[in-house]
Amino acid sequence: MTGVTISGVGITPFESDAERSALELATAASEDALDDAACSLEAVDSVHVGNVLTEALDVQGGLANAFVSAVGLEGVRADRIENTSASGASATHRGVEAVASGASDVAVVVGVEKMSDADTSTVTDAISKLTHGREYVQGITLPSFGGLAAGAYLDRYDAPREALAEVAVKNHENAVDNDIAQFQKEVSVEDALDSPVVADPLRLYDCCPMTDGAAAVVLERESDAEGVHVRSIGSATGTHAVAERPDPIEIESVSRASERTFADANLSRNDVDVACIHDAFTVLELLELEEIGFFERGTAWEATMRGETARDGAFPVNPGGGLKARGHPLGATGLSQVVELVWQLRGDLRGDRQVAGAETGFAVNVAGFGNNSVCTLLEAP
Amino acid sequence: MTRGTRDADGLRVDEAFRCGDCENEWYYTRNRCPDCQSATFSTYRLREGELVAYTTVNVTPPDVRSANVLGLAAFGDVRLIAQMSDDDPEVGDSVRFAGQYELREGGEKRARLTGVDGDG
């Protein structure tokens, strides 16, 4: 147990082309989180901002300082945390550590990205610079790694192409009634199989979109505030160059981070009622479910096709639509997973949108193609 | 790291590293042997490897060909991902580096992976 509670959450709509700036999105999400926590600005003493691209896209430097000024916080400790696609969870990790250690009484953690600030090829190139120099020379992009792993997974386990499509179908279905999701529409297996090839065998509907959006949480000590408990949070790095892994379908950072997180919480995989998995590509949902140990190796695809990971299945995965359909605003994604889990664990949601009886939630947020992973275990109030 | 350093590692694309102390081999540039942390190592040329997986990437950065066929190949314990000159490889194919191509537009010409028995 960390002794830290999430006393409030806030999130903006996730969309393809937001009218508001990154700074305005971050401010809106944070103000909602502070309102939700019934917490005054004066009480906040540390700010942790997760963000990836604002400098790379030539929009804003010193984002944390611009943010505290825009929100109206003065004299707090603030900085920006960059860990590629896991920046949101890493910022949360730093916020939890600040409160757990007593260094901070009230921490605001916000993640934000405005990927529409540049054209698609500029953003793609900026993201591909997270690769090793000898990978970058080859023109490798993140979907390239996904295509290699997906081909190897389907071959190894003799799984049909439909298995990947079913992940997309499920996550789109889950996003239909998520008011903040980028794609609130269903897709069929046929739609997914007919969509253009991005990195064979991955097609457009196997890949998360580019997204604008922000999400925020307020963290306080359990003795000071009511809320969802942070049982544990842990991270681990993997190899930088993806080819150096002994097996193309293994993501060691995910297994390491999850082992640490379960050990720190003194919980087992069977204790988890609902999970948010980093499905930047459909195959990643399957690989990560197996790395964490929610399913045996080579079986997550069959479980998905049987409906076990659907919102009304035995083990609901990505009940808000995941990166695939809720969207993937890089720096905000890890926080959007936490916001979704908080809603589920507080029982805030209505009808089918709510996972019945969810007491314990798990999230994994992954940087690059497994360069670094951050896992979080949360427990109902 | 600037793009200049990335391109100009001073290495041929078919060069890998061998530790002078423990003989461990690796491909992706680092300052020390990942196994024994020795800073004494030399380079050697990769000869024949085996294709472990491949993908054809249609959505590529503006200075990279589309489609970009990429292969994950194993040269003994050394594994790497590189552009392929073959459009239709098969897992298990023997591969080597050959030819001279601009891997990124305007960049230095470098070899691509090609099937040993192919015409690549």
Short mmCIF file of C-alpha atoms in Angstrom, two decimals:
data_model
loop_
_atom_site.label_atom_id
_atom_site.label_comp_id
_atom_site.label_asym_id
_atom_site.label_seq_id
_atom_site.Cartn_x
_atom_site.Cartn_y
_atom_site.Cartn_z
CA MET A 1 0.00 0.00 0.00
CA THR A 2 1.24 3.45 -0.86
CA GLY A 3 -1.03 5.31 1.57
CA VAL A 4 -2.03 7.56 -1.34
CA THR A 5 -5.57 8.16 -2.52
CA ILE A 6 -6.92 9.57 -5.77
CA SER A 7 -9.35 12.17 -4.48
CA GLY A 8 -10.41 13.59 -7.83
CA VAL A 9 -10.18 13.03 -11.59
CA GLY A 10 -10.76 15.15 -14.68
CA ILE A 11 -10.56 14.56 -18.41
CA THR A 12 -11.31 16.46 -21.61
CA PRO A 13 -12.95 14.92 -24.66
CA PHE A 14 -10.40 12.98 -26.73
CA GLU A 15 -10.64 14.19 -30.32
CA SER A 16 -8.80 14.33 -33.63
CA ASP A 17 -8.46 18.09 -33.87
CA ALA A 18 -9.17 19.99 -30.67
CA GLU A 19 -9.89 23.70 -30.84
CA ARG A 20 -8.15 24.37 -27.53
CA SER A 21 -4.36 24.52 -27.11
CA ALA A 22 -2.38 21.91 -25.16
CA LEU A 23 -2.17 24.39 -22.29
CA GLU A 24 -5.94 25.00 -22.32
CA LEU A 25 -6.66 21.25 -22.43
CA ALA A 26 -4.35 20.59 -19.48
CA THR A 27 -5.90 23.43 -17.52
CA ALA A 28 -9.45 22.20 -18.17
CA ALA A 29 -8.68 18.62 -17.08
CA SER A 30 -6.91 19.83 -13.92
CA GLU A 31 -9.70 22.20 -12.92
CA ASP A 32 -12.19 19.34 -13.31
CA ALA A 33 -10.00 17.08 -11.16
CA LEU A 34 -9.68 19.73 -8.42
CA ASP A 35 -13.47 20.28 -8.48
CA ASP A 36 -14.04 16.52 -8.28
CA ALA A 37 -11.69 16.36 -5.26
CA ALA A 38 -13.33 19.41 -3.68
CA CYS A 39 -9.79 20.67 -3.28
CA SER A 40 -8.69 24.30 -3.32
CA LEU A 41 -5.81 25.58 -5.45
CA GLU A 42 -4.08 26.82 -2.29
CA ALA A 43 -3.75 23.24 -0.99
CA VAL A 44 -1.75 22.00 -4.00
CA ASP A 45 1.99 21.86 -3.39
CA SER A 46 3.33 19.78 -6.27
CA VAL A 47 2.53 19.50 -9.98
CA HIS A 48 3.64 16.69 -12.29
CA VAL A 49 3.04 17.19 -16.02
CA GLY A 50 3.24 14.28 -18.47
CA ASN A 51 3.84 15.36 -22.06
CA VAL A 52 5.84 14.18 -25.06
CA LEU A 53 5.69 16.40 -28.11
CA THR A 54 5.16 20.08 -27.34
CA GLU A 55 8.84 20.93 -27.85
CA ALA A 56 9.37 18.50 -30.73
CA LEU A 57 6.45 20.11 -32.55
CA ASP A 58 7.79 23.58 -31.77
CA VAL A 59 4.75 24.67 -29.76
CA GLN A 60 5.75 25.29 -26.15
CA GLY A 61 8.83 24.83 -23.99
CA GLY A 62 8.76 24.75 -20.18
CA LEU A 63 5.26 23.32 -20.22
CA ALA A 64 5.02 22.73 -16.45
CA ASN A 65 5.79 26.38 -15.71
CA ALA A 66 3.36 27.62 -18.33
CA PHE A 67 0.75 25.27 -16.89
CA VAL A 68 1.02 26.36 -13.23
CA SER A 69 0.78 29.98 -14.33
CA ALA A 70 -2.29 29.28 -16.49
CA VAL A 71 -4.03 27.39 -13.68
CA GLY A 72 -3.19 30.02 -11.08
CA LEU A 73 -0.87 28.00 -8.87
CA GLU A 74 2.03 29.89 -7.34
CA GLY A 75 5.16 28.73 -5.59
CA VAL A 76 4.52 25.00 -6.01
CA ARG A 77 7.10 22.43 -7.08
CA ALA A 78 6.48 21.59 -10.71
CA ASP A 79 8.14 19.78 -13.55
CA ARG A 80 7.42 17.95 -16.75
CA ILE A 81 7.96 14.20 -17.11
CA GLU A 82 8.71 12.69 -20.52
CA ASN A 83 8.67 8.93 -21.01
CA THR A 84 7.25 8.72 -24.55
CA SER A 85 3.86 6.96 -24.57
CA ALA A 86 4.10 6.18 -20.85
CA SER A 87 4.64 9.82 -19.79
CA GLY A 88 1.19 9.95 -18.16
CA ALA A 89 1.81 6.93 -15.94
CA SER A 90 5.34 8.09 -15.16
CA ALA A 91 3.99 11.48 -14.06
CA THR A 92 1.48 9.63 -11.88
CA HIS A 93 4.34 7.54 -10.45
CA ARG A 94 6.23 10.71 -9.50
CA GLY A 95 3.10 12.24 -7.95
CA VAL A 96 2.39 9.11 -5.90
CA GLU A 97 6.00 9.06 -4.67
CA ALA A 98 5.79 12.74 -3.71
CA VAL A 99 2.67 12.20 -1.56
CA ALA A 100 3.73 8.79 -0.19
CA SER A 101 7.07 10.19 0.97
CA GLY A 102 5.47 13.14 2.70
CA ALA A 103 7.26 15.59 0.41
CA SER A 104 3.88 16.69 -0.88
CA ASP A 105 0.44 16.95 0.74
CA VAL A 106 -1.60 17.46 -2.41
CA ALA A 107 -0.24 16.63 -5.86
CA VAL A 108 -1.86 17.46 -9.19
CA VAL A 109 -0.82 15.13 -12.01
CA VAL A 110 -1.83 16.09 -15.53
CA GLY A 111 -1.06 14.51 -18.89
CA VAL A 112 -1.64 16.29 -22.14
CA GLU A 113 -0.93 16.01 -25.85
CA LYS A 114 -2.07 17.92 -28.89
CA MET A 115 -0.92 15.77 -31.78
CA SER A 116 -2.83 17.87 -34.35
CA ASP A 117 -0.31 20.67 -33.78
CA ALA A 118 1.68 19.26 -36.73
CA ASP A 119 0.96 17.19 -39.83
CA THR A 120 0.89 13.40 -39.61
CA SER A 121 4.32 12.79 -41.18
CA THR A 122 6.01 15.28 -38.83
CA VAL A 123 4.41 13.63 -35.80
CA THR A 124 5.25 10.13 -37.10
CA ASP A 125 8.88 11.14 -37.57
CA ALA A 126 9.05 12.80 -34.13
CA ILE A 127 7.74 9.59 -32.55
CA SER A 128 10.08 7.35 -34.56
CA LYS A 129 13.04 9.27 -33.09
CA LEU A 130 12.48 7.35 -29.86
CA THR A 131 14.11 4.37 -31.60
CA HIS A 132 17.81 3.44 -31.44
CA GLY A 133 19.92 5.32 -34.02
CA ARG A 134 20.57 2.09 -35.94
CA GLU A 135 16.80 1.45 -36.03
CA TYR A 136 16.01 5.00 -37.14
CA VAL A 137 18.42 4.70 -40.12
CA GLN A 138 16.25 1.83 -41.40
CA GLY A 139 13.10 3.98 -41.44
CA ILE A 140 11.53 1.94 -38.64
CA THR A 141 8.31 3.31 -37.12
CA LEU A 142 6.34 2.06 -34.12
CA PRO A 143 3.79 0.19 -36.31
CA SER A 144 6.77 -1.62 -37.91
CA PHE A 145 7.51 -3.27 -34.56
CA GLY A 146 3.80 -4.05 -34.20
CA GLY A 147 3.70 -5.71 -37.63
CA LEU A 148 6.75 -7.88 -36.86
CA ALA A 149 5.32 -8.98 -33.51
CA ALA A 150 1.81 -9.57 -34.89
CA GLY A 151 3.12 -11.77 -37.71
CA ALA A 152 5.22 -13.77 -35.26
CA TYR A 153 2.30 -14.15 -32.79
CA LEU A 154 -0.17 -15.39 -35.41
CA ASP A 155 2.44 -17.83 -36.80
CA ARG A 156 3.54 -19.14 -33.41
CA TYR A 157 0.07 -19.90 -32.11
CA ASP A 158 -1.62 -20.62 -35.42
CA ALA A 159 -4.11 -17.87 -34.64
CA PRO A 160 -6.43 -16.47 -37.33
CA ARG A 161 -6.16 -12.86 -38.51
CA GLU A 162 -9.66 -12.36 -37.07
CA ALA A 163 -8.18 -12.64 -33.57
CA LEU A 164 -6.53 -9.23 -33.98
CA ALA A 165 -9.68 -7.74 -35.51
CA GLU A 166 -11.73 -8.94 -32.52
CA VAL A 167 -9.62 -6.77 -30.20
CA ALA A 168 -10.48 -3.70 -32.28
CA VAL A 169 -14.17 -4.68 -32.48
CA LYS A 170 -14.40 -5.09 -28.70
CA ASN A 171 -12.62 -1.83 -27.89
CA HIS A 172 -14.71 0.16 -30.37
CA GLU A 173 -17.86 -1.35 -28.87
CA ASN A 174 -16.71 -0.28 -25.41
CA ALA A 175 -16.13 3.29 -26.61
CA VAL A 176 -19.63 3.74 -28.02
CA ASP A 177 -21.03 4.91 -24.68
CA ASN A 178 -17.84 6.59 -23.44
CA ASP A 179 -18.63 10.30 -23.82
CA ILE A 180 -15.00 11.35 -24.02
CA ALA A 181 -13.87 8.72 -26.56
CA GLN A 182 -12.49 9.77 -29.94
CA PHE A 183 -14.36 7.02 -31.84
CA GLN A 184 -17.82 6.43 -30.37
CA LYS A 185 -18.76 4.00 -33.11
CA GLU A 186 -18.76 0.26 -33.61
CA VAL A 187 -16.70 -1.48 -36.27
CA SER A 188 -17.12 -5.03 -37.56
CA VAL A 189 -14.53 -7.76 -38.05
CA GLU A 190 -15.04 -7.26 -41.80
CA ASP A 191 -14.39 -3.50 -41.51
CA ALA A 192 -11.13 -4.24 -39.70
CA LEU A 193 -10.04 -6.92 -42.16
CA ASP A 194 -10.85 -4.67 -45.14
CA SER A 195 -9.07 -1.56 -43.82
CA PRO A 196 -5.78 -0.52 -45.48
CA VAL A 197 -2.58 -2.34 -44.52
CA VAL A 198 -0.30 -0.23 -42.29
CA ALA A 199 2.41 -2.77 -41.37
CA ASP A 200 1.42 -6.24 -42.51
CA PRO A 201 -0.49 -8.01 -40.93
CA LEU A 202 -1.62 -4.89 -39.02
CA ARG A 203 -4.23 -2.79 -40.75
CA LEU A 204 -5.57 0.68 -40.03
CA TYR A 205 -8.15 -0.63 -37.55
CA ASP A 206 -5.41 -2.44 -35.63
CA CYS A 207 -3.68 0.86 -34.87
CA CYS A 208 -4.55 3.58 -32.38
CA PRO A 209 -5.25 7.05 -33.80
CA MET A 210 -3.46 10.33 -33.19
CA THR A 211 -5.36 12.24 -30.54
CA ASP A 212 -5.68 15.56 -28.74
CA GLY A 213 -6.68 15.52 -25.09
CA ALA A 214 -5.76 15.86 -21.44
CA ALA A 215 -6.47 13.96 -18.21
CA ALA A 216 -5.65 14.76 -14.58
CA VAL A 217 -5.83 13.37 -11.05
CA VAL A 218 -5.49 14.86 -7.57
CA LEU A 219 -3.46 12.78 -5.11
CA GLU A 220 -3.64 13.09 -1.32
CA ARG A 221 -2.77 10.96 1.70
CA GLU A 222 -5.40 8.40 2.65
CA SER A 223 -5.56 9.95 6.12
CA ASP A 224 -6.52 13.31 4.60
CA ALA A 225 -9.03 12.44 1.87
CA GLU A 226 -11.54 9.90 0.58
CA GLY A 227 -10.99 8.28 -2.78
CA VAL A 228 -9.66 5.37 -4.79
CA HIS A 229 -6.60 3.79 -3.16
CA VAL A 230 -3.30 3.47 -5.01
CA ARG A 231 -2.28 -0.03 -3.89
CA SER A 232 0.98 0.12 -5.83
CA ILE A 233 2.66 1.57 -8.89
CA GLY A 234 5.83 0.23 -10.48
CA SER A 235 7.88 0.51 -13.61
CA ALA A 236 10.71 -1.21 -15.46
CA THR A 237 12.77 -0.59 -18.56
CA GLY A 238 13.31 -3.06 -21.39
CA THR A 239 15.89 -3.12 -24.19
CA HIS A 240 16.09 0.06 -26.24
CA ALA A 241 16.56 -1.74 -29.56
CA VAL A 242 13.54 -4.01 -30.02
CA ALA A 243 15.49 -6.64 -32.04
CA GLU A 244 17.75 -7.33 -29.05
CA ARG A 245 14.94 -9.16 -27.26
CA PRO A 246 15.39 -12.92 -27.36
CA ASP A 247 11.84 -13.40 -28.66
CA PRO A 248 9.99 -10.93 -30.94
CA ILE A 249 6.71 -11.44 -29.05
CA GLU A 250 8.11 -10.89 -25.56
CA ILE A 251 7.96 -7.50 -23.85
CA GLU A 252 10.07 -7.96 -20.76
CA SER A 253 9.46 -4.48 -19.37
CA VAL A 254 5.76 -5.34 -19.02
CA SER A 255 6.38 -8.58 -17.12
CA ARG A 256 9.00 -6.96 -14.87
CA ALA A 257 6.91 -3.89 -14.06
CA SER A 258 3.80 -5.97 -13.39
CA GLU A 259 5.68 -8.43 -11.15
CA ARG A 260 6.98 -5.53 -9.06
CA THR A 261 3.56 -3.95 -8.87
CA PHE A 262 1.72 -7.10 -7.79
CA ALA A 263 4.46 -7.93 -5.24
CA ASP A 264 4.33 -4.42 -3.73
CA ALA A 265 0.53 -4.62 -3.46
CA ASN A 266 0.61 -8.18 -2.12
CA LEU A 267 -2.10 -9.02 -4.68
CA SER A 268 -2.34 -11.70 -7.36
CA ARG A 269 -3.62 -11.56 -10.95
CA ASN A 270 -6.82 -13.24 -9.78
CA ASP A 271 -7.60 -10.27 -7.55
CA VAL A 272 -8.01 -7.93 -10.54
CA ASP A 273 -11.60 -7.25 -11.71
CA VAL A 274 -10.93 -4.85 -14.59
CA ALA A 275 -7.84 -3.87 -16.62
CA CYS A 276 -6.72 -1.05 -18.89
CA ILE A 277 -4.11 -2.44 -21.29
CA HIS A 278 -1.88 -0.36 -23.61
CA ASP A 279 -3.42 -1.42 -26.94
CA ALA A 280 -1.56 0.99 -29.23
CA PHE A 281 -1.82 -1.94 -31.66
CA THR A 282 -4.34 -4.77 -31.30
CA VAL A 283 -1.56 -7.33 -30.95
CA LEU A 284 -0.19 -5.44 -27.94
CA GLU A 285 -3.36 -6.11 -25.95
CA LEU A 286 -2.81 -9.86 -26.45
CA LEU A 287 0.95 -9.76 -25.78
CA GLU A 288 0.60 -7.65 -22.63
CA LEU A 289 -2.25 -9.76 -21.19
CA GLU A 290 0.06 -12.76 -21.52
CA GLU A 291 3.18 -10.96 -20.22
CA ILE A 292 1.34 -9.83 -17.10
CA GLY A 293 0.03 -13.35 -16.54
CA PHE A 294 -3.70 -12.66 -16.91
CA PHE A 295 -3.63 -15.39 -19.58
CA GLU A 296 -1.21 -18.21 -20.39
CA ARG A 297 1.14 -17.67 -23.36
CA GLY A 298 -0.64 -18.13 -26.64
CA THR A 299 -4.15 -18.08 -25.20
CA ALA A 300 -5.23 -14.43 -24.97
CA TRP A 301 -6.43 -14.48 -28.60
CA GLU A 302 -8.81 -17.38 -27.95
CA ALA A 303 -10.08 -15.78 -24.75
CA THR A 304 -10.73 -12.57 -26.70
CA MET A 305 -12.63 -14.43 -29.43
CA ARG A 306 -14.73 -16.18 -26.75
CA GLY A 307 -15.71 -12.78 -25.32
CA GLU A 308 -13.88 -13.22 -22.00
CA THR A 309 -12.34 -9.73 -22.22
CA ALA A 310 -15.60 -8.00 -23.18
CA ARG A 311 -17.09 -5.57 -20.66
CA ASP A 312 -19.60 -8.22 -19.57
CA GLY A 313 -17.03 -11.04 -19.81
CA ALA A 314 -15.17 -12.83 -17.04
CA PHE A 315 -12.25 -10.39 -17.25
CA PRO A 316 -13.14 -7.00 -18.78
CA VAL A 317 -10.26 -5.33 -20.63
CA ASN A 318 -10.29 -1.71 -21.79
CA PRO A 319 -13.90 -0.98 -20.78
CA GLY A 320 -13.56 2.64 -21.96
CA GLY A 321 -12.35 1.71 -25.44
CA GLY A 322 -8.59 1.58 -24.86
CA LEU A 323 -6.06 3.50 -26.91
CA LYS A 324 -7.69 2.03 -30.01
CA ALA A 325 -11.04 3.79 -29.65
CA ARG A 326 -10.82 6.20 -26.71
CA GLY A 327 -7.69 7.57 -28.40
CA HIS A 328 -3.99 7.91 -27.64
CA PRO A 329 -2.88 11.47 -26.81
CA LEU A 330 0.61 10.26 -25.82
CA GLY A 331 1.23 12.18 -22.58
CA ALA A 332 -2.40 11.88 -21.44
CA THR A 333 -2.96 8.17 -22.11
CA GLY A 334 -1.60 6.79 -18.82
CA LEU A 335 -3.78 9.24 -16.91
CA SER A 336 -6.83 8.41 -19.01
CA GLN A 337 -6.40 4.76 -17.97
CA VAL A 338 -6.33 5.83 -14.32
CA VAL A 339 -9.40 8.05 -14.79
CA GLU A 340 -11.30 5.13 -16.39
CA LEU A 341 -10.37 2.83 -13.49
CA VAL A 342 -11.38 5.44 -10.91
CA TRP A 343 -14.80 5.79 -12.57
CA GLN A 344 -15.19 2.00 -12.59
CA LEU A 345 -14.03 1.54 -8.98
CA ARG A 346 -16.20 4.38 -7.64
CA GLY A 347 -19.20 2.97 -9.52
CA ASP A 348 -19.71 6.31 -11.29
CA LEU A 349 -20.90 4.84 -14.58
CA ARG A 350 -24.37 3.86 -15.73
CA GLY A 351 -25.86 0.72 -17.22
CA ASP A 352 -23.61 -1.48 -19.33
CA ARG A 353 -20.82 1.11 -19.21
CA GLN A 354 -20.17 0.07 -15.58
CA VAL A 355 -18.22 -3.12 -14.88
CA ALA A 356 -20.36 -4.79 -12.23
CA GLY A 357 -18.75 -5.15 -8.82
CA ALA A 358 -15.29 -3.86 -9.76
CA GLU A 359 -13.15 -3.63 -6.61
CA THR A 360 -9.59 -3.84 -7.96
CA GLY A 361 -8.30 -2.30 -11.21
CA PHE A 362 -5.01 -2.65 -13.08
CA ALA A 363 -3.42 -0.46 -15.75
CA VAL A 364 -0.30 -0.81 -17.89
CA ASN A 365 1.08 2.12 -19.88
CA VAL A 366 3.94 1.31 -22.26
CA ALA A 367 6.68 3.58 -23.64
CA GLY A 368 7.89 2.98 -27.17
CA PHE A 369 7.46 -0.67 -28.11
CA GLY A 370 8.27 -1.80 -24.57
CA ASN A 371 11.28 0.43 -23.85
CA ASN A 372 9.68 1.15 -20.49
CA SER A 373 6.42 0.08 -18.82
CA VAL A 374 4.49 1.46 -15.85
CA CYS A 375 1.84 -0.56 -14.01
CA THR A 376 -0.72 0.69 -11.48
CA LEU A 377 -3.01 -1.23 -9.11
CA LEU A 378 -6.00 0.64 -7.72
CA GLU A 379 -8.62 -0.35 -5.16
CA ALA A 380 -12.18 0.88 -4.64
CA PRO A 381 -12.78 3.42 -1.83
CA MET B 1 21.11 12.87 -30.24
CA THR B 2 21.11 14.66 -33.57
CA ARG B 3 20.12 12.94 -36.73
CA GLY B 4 23.68 13.49 -37.95
CA THR B 5 25.18 11.30 -35.22
CA ARG B 6 22.52 8.67 -35.76
CA ASP B 7 23.44 8.34 -39.41
CA ALA B 8 27.14 8.74 -38.88
CA ASP B 9 27.83 6.15 -36.22
CA GLY B 10 30.85 5.60 -38.42
CA LEU B 11 29.60 2.09 -39.01
CA ARG B 12 28.72 0.02 -42.02
CA VAL B 13 25.21 -1.35 -41.75
CA ASP B 14 26.60 -4.91 -41.69
CA GLU B 15 29.03 -4.25 -38.82
CA ALA B 16 28.46 -5.62 -35.31
CA PHE B 17 30.49 -5.51 -32.11
CA ARG B 18 32.49 -8.22 -30.31
CA CYS B 19 33.69 -7.86 -26.71
CA GLY B 20 37.46 -8.20 -26.30
CA ASP B 21 37.05 -9.75 -22.85
CA CYS B 22 34.08 -12.13 -22.98
CA GLU B 23 33.52 -12.42 -26.77
CA ASN B 24 29.85 -11.44 -26.42
CA GLU B 25 28.47 -9.97 -29.68
CA TRP B 26 25.92 -7.23 -30.22
CA TYR B 27 24.64 -4.89 -32.96
CA TYR B 28 23.09 -1.82 -31.35
CA THR B 29 25.80 0.71 -30.48
CA ARG B 30 26.60 1.15 -26.78
CA ASN B 31 29.68 2.16 -24.85
CA ARG B 32 30.23 -1.10 -22.97
CA CYS B 33 29.65 -4.81 -23.41
CA PRO B 34 26.08 -5.44 -22.19
CA ASP B 35 27.19 -8.70 -20.54
CA CYS B 36 30.51 -7.95 -18.79
CA GLN B 37 30.61 -4.10 -19.06
CA SER B 38 34.05 -4.21 -20.64
CA ALA B 39 34.87 -1.10 -22.68
CA THR B 40 37.24 -3.09 -24.89
CA PHE B 41 35.52 -4.25 -28.07
CA SER B 42 36.00 -4.37 -31.82
CA THR B 43 33.75 -4.54 -34.86
CA TYR B 44 33.28 -7.44 -37.27
CA ARG B 45 31.27 -8.04 -40.43
CA LEU B 46 28.03 -9.98 -40.30
CA ARG B 47 27.94 -12.78 -42.88
CA GLU B 48 24.88 -15.02 -43.16
CA GLY B 49 21.82 -14.86 -40.97
CA GLU B 50 18.31 -16.27 -40.75
CA LEU B 51 15.06 -14.37 -41.20
CA VAL B 52 12.98 -14.59 -38.00
CA ALA B 53 10.06 -12.32 -38.97
CA TYR B 54 9.25 -9.67 -41.55
CA THR B 55 6.67 -6.98 -42.27
CA THR B 56 5.76 -4.76 -45.19
CA VAL B 57 5.18 -1.22 -43.93
CA ASN B 58 2.98 1.00 -46.10
CA VAL B 59 2.81 4.07 -43.88
CA THR B 60 6.35 5.43 -43.64
CA PRO B 61 8.09 8.73 -42.82
CA PRO B 62 8.36 11.13 -45.81
CA ASP B 63 12.03 10.26 -46.51
CA VAL B 64 11.53 6.48 -46.38
CA ARG B 65 10.32 4.30 -49.26
CA SER B 66 6.76 2.97 -49.21
CA ALA B 67 6.35 0.06 -49.05
CA ASN B 68 9.26 -0.57 -46.70
CA VAL B 69 9.94 -4.29 -46.28
CA LEU B 70 11.67 -4.83 -42.92
CA GLY B 71 13.19 -8.09 -41.71
CA LEU B 72 14.11 -9.22 -38.20
CA ALA B 73 17.18 -11.39 -38.74
CA ALA B 74 19.38 -13.47 -36.42
CA PHE B 75 23.11 -13.71 -37.08
CA GLY B 76 23.88 -16.23 -34.37
CA ASP B 77 22.95 -14.44 -31.12
CA VAL B 78 23.00 -11.04 -32.83
CA ARG B 79 19.56 -9.85 -33.87
CA LEU B 80 18.68 -6.77 -35.87
CA ILE B 81 15.91 -5.22 -37.93
CA ALA B 82 16.86 -3.95 -41.39
CA GLN B 83 15.38 -3.06 -44.76
CA MET B 84 15.08 -5.97 -47.22
CA SER B 85 15.56 -5.87 -50.95
CA ASP B 86 13.19 -8.83 -51.45
CA ASP B 87 9.44 -8.11 -51.69
CA ASP B 88 8.32 -11.58 -50.76
CA PRO B 89 10.66 -13.18 -48.22
CA GLU B 90 9.87 -16.20 -46.09
CA VAL B 91 10.59 -16.80 -42.42
CA GLY B 92 13.59 -19.14 -42.20
CA ASP B 93 15.27 -17.72 -45.34
CA SER B 94 19.05 -17.30 -45.22
CA VAL B 95 19.91 -13.61 -45.58
CA ARG B 96 22.97 -11.40 -45.95
CA PHE B 97 23.63 -7.68 -46.48
CA ALA B 98 24.18 -6.72 -50.12
CA GLY B 99 23.85 -3.82 -52.58
CA GLN B 100 23.86 -0.05 -52.08
CA TYR B 101 20.61 1.80 -51.40
CA GLU B 102 19.52 5.08 -49.85
CA LEU B 103 17.71 3.77 -46.77
CA ARG B 104 16.44 7.28 -46.08
CA GLU B 105 16.23 9.78 -48.93
CA GLY B 106 19.43 11.81 -49.15
CA GLY B 107 21.23 9.55 -46.66
CA GLU B 108 24.42 7.61 -47.23
CA LYS B 109 24.02 4.47 -49.38
CA ARG B 110 23.94 1.26 -47.38
CA ALA B 111 23.24 -2.44 -47.91
CA ARG B 112 19.89 -4.15 -47.49
CA LEU B 113 19.13 -7.67 -46.32
CA THR B 114 18.68 -10.03 -49.22
CA GLY B 115 17.97 -13.75 -49.60
CA VAL B 116 21.20 -15.67 -50.09
CA ASP B 117 19.67 -17.68 -52.92
CA GLY B 118 17.52 -14.81 -54.20
CA ASP B 119 18.20 -12.36 -56.98
CA GLY B 120 17.94 -9.33 -54.63
#
